[in-house]
Amino acid sequence: VIRFFFFNDTATTEIYTLSLHDALPISMAVLSMIGVPPFVGFVSKWYLAIGGIEAEALGVLGPGGGAMIVGFLLLSSMLNVIYYGPIIVRGWLGVRKGDENISMQGKKGDDPPWIMIIPLIILAMGTRLFGIFPQLQLGLAKAVAEFYF
């Protein structure tokens, strides 16, 4: 939804021509992928880390297995920051003057219809809601796990 909204709204494929309006939906998705609280990506990484540590304590993983899982999760977050950080910084702060490698010839499109905006708003609200109140999704996940296992 965010990708379609972004390309319809900006009428460009150059990420460096973002305005503040364009950067907000992408920022929310990126912050969730990085694992910043209170976004929902933090909750998933938190529970993966707890699961890795508990699996090591129960003897499912060998010595250091839980620490290795936590390390991979931190590495994943750092790589996401390195990869997506410049996109977010340039989207919010703009492009430095004198940067010859970046074209600023992006053409703005028309505002998207409400039928496209409503799913984006629902997605953004759900991301924040599930990040702040993870019990909602965890209760469902536990019920499904108990049913099958």
Coordinates of N, CA and C in Angstrom, one line a residue:
V1 N 0.8 -1.2 0.0 CA 0.0 0.0 0.0 C 0.9 1.2 0.0
I2 N 1.9 1.2 0.9 CA 2.8 2.4 0.9 C 3.5 2.7 -0.4
R3 N 4.0 1.6 -1.0 CA 4.7 1.7 -2.2 C 3.8 2.3 -3.3
F4 N 2.6 1.8 -3.5 CA 1.7 2.3 -4.5 C 1.3 3.7 -4.2
F5 N 1.1 4.1 -3.0 CA 0.7 5.4 -2.6 C 1.9 6.4 -2.9
F6 N 3.1 6.0 -2.6 CA 4.2 6.8 -2.8 C 4.4 7.1 -4.3
F7 N 4.4 6.1 -5.1 CA 4.6 6.3 -6.6 C 3.5 7.0 -7.2
N8 N 2.3 6.8 -6.8 CA 1.2 7.6 -7.3 C 1.3 9.1 -6.9
D9 N 1.6 9.3 -5.7 CA 1.6 10.7 -5.2 C 2.8 11.5 -5.7
T10 N 4.0 10.9 -5.9 CA 5.1 11.7 -6.3 C 5.4 11.6 -7.8
A11 N 4.8 10.6 -8.5 CA 5.1 10.5 -9.9 C 6.5 10.4 -10.2
T12 N 7.3 9.9 -9.3 CA 8.8 9.8 -9.6 C 9.3 8.4 -9.0
T13 N 10.4 8.0 -9.5 CA 11.0 6.8 -8.9 C 12.3 7.2 -8.2
E14 N 12.6 8.5 -8.1 CA 13.8 9.0 -7.5 C 13.5 9.3 -6.0
I15 N 14.0 8.4 -5.1 CA 13.7 8.6 -3.7 C 14.2 9.8 -3.1
Y16 N 15.2 10.4 -3.8 CA 15.9 11.6 -3.2 C 15.0 12.9 -3.5
T17 N 14.0 12.8 -4.2 CA 13.1 14.0 -4.4 C 11.9 14.0 -3.5
L18 N 12.0 13.3 -2.4 CA 10.9 13.2 -1.4 C 10.7 14.6 -0.7
S19 N 9.4 14.9 -0.4 CA 9.1 16.0 0.4 C 8.8 15.4 1.8
L20 N 8.5 16.3 2.8 CA 8.1 15.8 4.1 C 6.9 15.0 4.0
H21 N 5.9 15.4 3.2 CA 4.7 14.6 3.0 C 4.9 13.2 2.5
D22 N 5.9 13.1 1.6 CA 6.2 11.8 1.0 C 7.0 10.9 2.0
A23 N 7.8 11.5 2.8 CA 8.7 10.8 3.7 C 8.0 10.1 4.9
L24 N 6.9 10.6 5.3 CA 6.2 10.1 6.5 C 5.8 8.6 6.4
P25 N 5.1 8.2 5.3 CA 4.7 6.8 5.3 C 6.0 5.9 5.2
I26 N 7.0 6.3 4.4 CA 8.1 5.5 4.3 C 8.9 5.4 5.6
S27 N 8.9 6.5 6.3 CA 9.6 6.6 7.6 C 9.0 5.6 8.6
M28 N 7.7 5.5 8.6 CA 7.0 4.6 9.6 C 7.4 3.1 9.2
A29 N 7.4 2.8 8.0 CA 7.7 1.4 7.6 C 9.2 1.1 7.9
V30 N 10.1 2.1 7.7 CA 11.5 1.9 7.9 C 11.8 1.7 9.4
L31 N 11.1 2.6 10.2 CA 11.3 2.5 11.7 C 10.8 1.2 12.2
S32 N 9.8 0.7 11.6 CA 9.3 -0.6 12.1 C 10.3 -1.7 11.7
M33 N 10.9 -1.7 10.5 CA 11.8 -2.7 10.0 C 13.1 -2.6 10.8
I34 N 13.5 -1.4 11.2 CA 14.7 -1.3 12.1 C 14.5 -1.9 13.4
G35 N 13.3 -1.8 14.0 CA 12.9 -2.3 15.3 C 12.9 -1.3 16.4
V36 N 12.5 -0.1 16.0 CA 12.4 1.0 17.0 C 11.1 1.0 17.7
P37 N 11.2 1.0 19.1 CA 9.9 1.0 19.8 C 9.2 2.3 19.6
P38 N 7.9 2.4 19.6 CA 6.9 1.5 19.8 C 6.3 0.9 18.5
F39 N 7.1 0.8 17.5 CA 6.6 0.2 16.2 C 6.6 -1.3 16.3
V40 N 5.8 -1.9 15.5 CA 5.5 -3.4 15.6 C 6.8 -4.2 15.3
G41 N 7.7 -3.7 14.6 CA 9.0 -4.4 14.3 C 9.8 -4.7 15.6
F42 N 9.7 -3.8 16.5 CA 10.4 -3.9 17.8 C 9.9 -5.1 18.5
V43 N 8.6 -5.3 18.5 CA 7.9 -6.3 19.3 C 8.4 -7.7 18.7
S44 N 8.4 -7.8 17.4 CA 8.8 -9.1 16.9 C 10.3 -9.4 17.2
K45 N 11.1 -8.4 17.1 CA 12.5 -8.7 17.4 C 12.7 -9.0 18.9
W46 N 12.0 -8.3 19.7 CA 12.0 -8.5 21.2 C 11.7 -10.0 21.5
Y47 N 10.6 -10.5 20.9 CA 10.2 -11.8 21.2 C 11.1 -12.9 20.6
L48 N 11.7 -12.6 19.4 CA 12.7 -13.5 18.9 C 13.9 -13.6 19.8
A49 N 14.3 -12.4 20.3 CA 15.5 -12.4 21.2 C 15.2 -13.2 22.5
I50 N 14.0 -13.0 23.1 CA 13.6 -13.7 24.3 C 13.5 -15.2 24.0
G51 N 12.9 -15.6 22.8 CA 12.8 -17.0 22.5 C 14.2 -17.6 22.3
G52 N 15.2 -16.9 21.7 CA 16.5 -17.4 21.6 C 17.2 -17.7 22.9
I53 N 17.0 -16.7 23.8 CA 17.6 -16.8 25.2 C 17.0 -18.0 25.9
E54 N 15.6 -18.1 25.9 CA 14.9 -19.2 26.6 C 15.3 -20.5 26.0
A55 N 15.4 -20.6 24.6 CA 15.8 -21.9 24.0 C 17.2 -22.3 24.5
E56 N 18.1 -21.4 24.6 CA 19.4 -21.7 25.1 C 19.3 -22.2 26.6
A57 N 18.5 -21.5 27.4 CA 18.3 -21.9 28.8 C 17.7 -23.3 28.9
L58 N 16.8 -23.7 28.0 CA 16.2 -25.0 28.0 C 17.0 -26.1 27.4
G59 N 18.2 -25.7 26.8 CA 19.0 -26.7 26.2 C 18.7 -27.0 24.8
V60 N 17.8 -26.3 24.1 CA 17.5 -26.5 22.7 C 18.6 -26.1 21.9
L61 N 19.2 -24.9 22.2 CA 20.4 -24.4 21.5 C 21.6 -24.7 22.3
G62 N 22.7 -24.8 21.7 CA 24.0 -25.0 22.4 C 24.4 -23.8 23.1
P63 N 25.5 -23.9 23.8 CA 26.0 -22.7 24.6 C 26.3 -21.6 23.6
G64 N 25.9 -20.4 24.0 CA 26.1 -19.2 23.1 C 25.1 -19.1 22.0
G65 N 24.1 -20.0 21.9 CA 23.1 -19.9 20.8 C 22.2 -18.8 20.9
G66 N 21.8 -18.5 22.2 CA 20.9 -17.4 22.4 C 21.6 -16.1 22.1
A67 N 22.8 -15.9 22.6 CA 23.6 -14.7 22.3 C 23.8 -14.5 20.8
M68 N 24.0 -15.6 20.1 CA 24.2 -15.5 18.7 C 22.9 -15.0 18.0
I69 N 21.7 -15.5 18.4 CA 20.5 -15.0 17.9 C 20.3 -13.5 18.1
V70 N 20.6 -13.1 19.4 CA 20.4 -11.7 19.7 C 21.4 -10.9 18.9
G71 N 22.6 -11.4 18.7 CA 23.6 -10.7 17.8 C 23.1 -10.6 16.4
F72 N 22.5 -11.6 15.8 CA 22.0 -11.5 14.5 C 20.9 -10.5 14.4
L73 N 20.0 -10.4 15.4 CA 18.9 -9.5 15.4 C 19.5 -8.0 15.5
L74 N 20.5 -7.8 16.3 CA 21.2 -6.5 16.3 C 21.8 -6.2 15.0
L75 N 22.5 -7.1 14.4 CA 23.1 -6.9 13.1 C 22.1 -6.6 12.1
S76 N 21.0 -7.3 12.1 CA 19.9 -7.0 11.2 C 19.4 -5.5 11.3
S77 N 19.2 -5.1 12.6 CA 18.8 -3.7 12.8 C 19.9 -2.7 12.3
M78 N 21.1 -3.0 12.6 CA 22.2 -2.1 12.2 C 22.3 -2.0 10.6
L79 N 22.1 -3.1 10.0 CA 22.1 -3.1 8.5 C 20.9 -2.3 7.9
N80 N 19.8 -2.5 8.6 CA 18.6 -1.7 8.1 C 18.9 -0.2 8.3
V81 N 19.5 0.2 9.4 CA 19.8 1.6 9.6 C 20.8 2.1 8.6
I82 N 21.8 1.3 8.3 CA 22.8 1.7 7.3 C 22.1 1.8 5.9
Y83 N 21.2 0.9 5.6 CA 20.6 0.9 4.2 C 19.5 1.9 4.1
Y84 N 18.6 2.0 5.1 CA 17.5 2.9 4.9 C 17.7 4.3 5.6
G85 N 18.7 4.4 6.4 CA 19.0 5.7 7.1 C 19.1 6.9 6.1
P86 N 20.0 6.7 5.1 CA 20.2 7.9 4.2 C 18.9 8.3 3.5
I87 N 18.0 7.3 3.2 CA 16.8 7.6 2.5 C 15.9 8.5 3.4
I88 N 15.8 8.1 4.7 CA 15.0 8.8 5.6 C 15.6 10.2 5.9
V89 N 16.9 10.3 6.1 CA 17.5 11.6 6.3 C 17.3 12.5 5.1
R90 N 17.5 12.0 3.9 CA 17.3 12.9 2.8 C 15.8 13.2 2.6
G91 N 14.9 12.3 2.9 CA 13.5 12.6 2.8 C 13.0 13.7 3.8
W92 N 13.6 13.7 5.0 CA 13.2 14.7 6.0 C 14.0 16.0 5.9
L93 N 15.3 15.9 5.6 CA 16.1 17.1 5.6 C 16.4 17.6 4.2
G94 N 16.1 16.9 3.2 CA 16.4 17.3 1.8 C 17.8 16.9 1.4
V95 N 18.1 17.3 0.2 CA 19.4 17.0 -0.4 C 20.4 18.2 -0.2
R96 N 21.6 17.9 0.1 CA 22.6 18.9 0.2 C 22.8 19.7 -1.1
K97 N 23.0 21.0 -0.9 CA 23.3 21.8 -2.1 C 24.7 21.4 -2.7
G98 N 24.8 21.4 -4.0 CA 26.0 21.1 -4.6 C 26.3 19.6 -4.8
D99 N 25.3 18.8 -4.5 CA 25.4 17.3 -4.8 C 25.0 17.1 -6.2
E100 N 26.0 16.9 -7.1 CA 25.7 16.8 -8.6 C 25.1 15.5 -9.0
N101 N 25.3 14.5 -8.2 CA 24.8 13.1 -8.6 C 23.3 12.9 -8.4
I102 N 22.6 13.9 -7.8 CA 21.2 13.7 -7.5 C 20.4 14.6 -8.4
S103 N 19.5 14.1 -9.1 CA 18.6 14.9 -10.0 C 17.4 15.3 -9.1
M104 N 17.1 16.6 -9.2 CA 15.9 17.1 -8.5 C 14.8 17.5 -9.5
Q105 N 14.7 16.7 -10.5 CA 13.7 17.0 -11.6 C 12.4 16.2 -11.4
G106 N 12.1 15.8 -10.2 CA 10.9 15.0 -9.9 C 9.6 15.8 -10.2
K107 N 8.7 15.2 -10.8 CA 7.4 15.9 -11.1 C 6.3 15.3 -10.2
K108 N 5.6 16.3 -9.6 CA 4.6 15.9 -8.6 C 3.3 15.4 -9.4
G109 N 2.7 14.4 -8.9 CA 1.5 13.9 -9.4 C 0.3 14.5 -8.7
D110 N -0.9 14.1 -9.0 CA -2.1 14.5 -8.4 C -2.2 13.8 -7.0
D111 N -3.0 14.4 -6.1 CA -3.3 13.8 -4.9 C -4.0 12.5 -5.1
P112 N -3.7 11.4 -4.4 CA -4.4 10.1 -4.6 C -5.8 10.2 -4.1
P113 N -6.7 9.3 -4.6 CA -8.0 9.3 -4.1 C -8.1 8.7 -2.7
W114 N -9.2 9.0 -2.1 CA -9.4 8.5 -0.7 C -9.4 7.0 -0.6
I115 N -9.8 6.3 -1.6 CA -9.7 4.9 -1.6 C -8.3 4.3 -1.4
M116 N -7.3 5.1 -1.7 CA -5.9 4.8 -1.5 C -5.4 5.3 -0.2
I117 N -5.9 6.4 0.3 CA -5.5 7.0 1.5 C -6.0 6.2 2.8
I118 N -7.2 5.7 2.7 CA -7.8 5.0 3.8 C -7.0 3.8 4.2
P119 N -6.6 2.9 3.3 CA -5.8 1.7 3.7 C -4.5 2.1 4.3
L120 N -3.9 3.2 3.8 CA -2.6 3.7 4.4 C -2.8 4.1 5.8
I121 N -3.8 4.9 6.1 CA -4.1 5.3 7.4 C -4.4 4.1 8.4
I122 N -5.1 3.2 7.9 CA -5.4 2.0 8.7 C -4.1 1.2 9.0
L123 N -3.3 1.1 8.0 CA -2.0 0.4 8.2 C -1.1 1.2 9.2
A124 N -1.0 2.5 9.1 CA -0.2 3.3 10.0 C -0.7 3.2 11.4
M125 N -2.0 3.2 11.6 CA -2.6 3.1 12.9 C -2.4 1.8 13.5
G126 N -2.6 0.7 12.7 CA -2.3 -0.6 13.1 C -0.9 -0.9 13.5
T127 N 0.0 -0.3 12.8 CA 1.4 -0.5 13.1 C 1.7 0.1 14.5
R128 N 1.2 1.3 14.8 CA 1.4 1.9 16.1 C 0.6 1.2 17.2
L129 N -0.6 0.8 16.9 CA -1.4 0.1 17.9 C -0.8 -1.2 18.3
F130 N -0.4 -2.0 17.4 CA 0.2 -3.3 17.7 C 1.6 -3.1 18.3
G131 N 2.3 -2.0 18.1 CA 3.6 -1.8 18.7 C 3.4 -1.3 20.2
I132 N 2.4 -0.5 20.4 CA 2.1 -0.1 21.8 C 1.4 -1.1 22.6
F133 N 0.5 -1.9 22.0 CA -0.3 -2.9 22.7 C -0.1 -4.2 22.1
P134 N 1.1 -4.9 22.3 CA 1.4 -6.2 21.6 C 0.5 -7.3 22.1
Q135 N -0.2 -7.1 23.2 CA -1.0 -8.2 23.7 C -2.1 -8.6 22.8
L136 N -2.6 -7.6 22.0 CA -3.7 -7.9 21.0 C -3.3 -9.0 20.0
Q137 N -2.1 -8.9 19.5 CA -1.6 -9.9 18.5 C -1.0 -11.1 19.2
L138 N -0.5 -11.0 20.4 CA 0.1 -12.1 21.1 C -0.9 -13.1 21.5
G139 N -2.1 -12.6 22.0 CA -3.2 -13.4 22.4 C -3.6 -14.3 21.3
L140 N -3.8 -13.7 20.1 CA -4.2 -14.5 18.9 C -3.1 -15.5 18.5
A141 N -1.8 -15.1 18.6 CA -0.7 -16.0 18.2 C -0.7 -17.2 19.2
K142 N -0.9 -16.9 20.5 CA -0.9 -18.0 21.5 C -2.0 -19.0 21.3
A143 N -3.2 -18.4 21.0 CA -4.4 -19.3 20.7 C -4.1 -20.2 19.5
V144 N -3.6 -19.7 18.5 CA -3.3 -20.5 17.3 C -2.2 -21.5 17.6
A145 N -1.2 -21.2 18.3 CA -0.1 -22.1 18.7 C -0.7 -23.2 19.6
E146 N -1.5 -22.9 20.6 CA -2.1 -23.9 21.4 C -3.0 -24.8 20.6
F147 N -3.7 -24.3 19.7 CA -4.6 -25.1 18.8 C -3.8 -26.2 18.0
Y148 N -2.7 -25.8 17.4 CA -1.9 -26.7 16.6 C -0.9 -27.5 17.3
F149 N -0.4 -27.0 18.5 CA 0.6 -27.7 19.2 C 0.1 -28.2 20.5

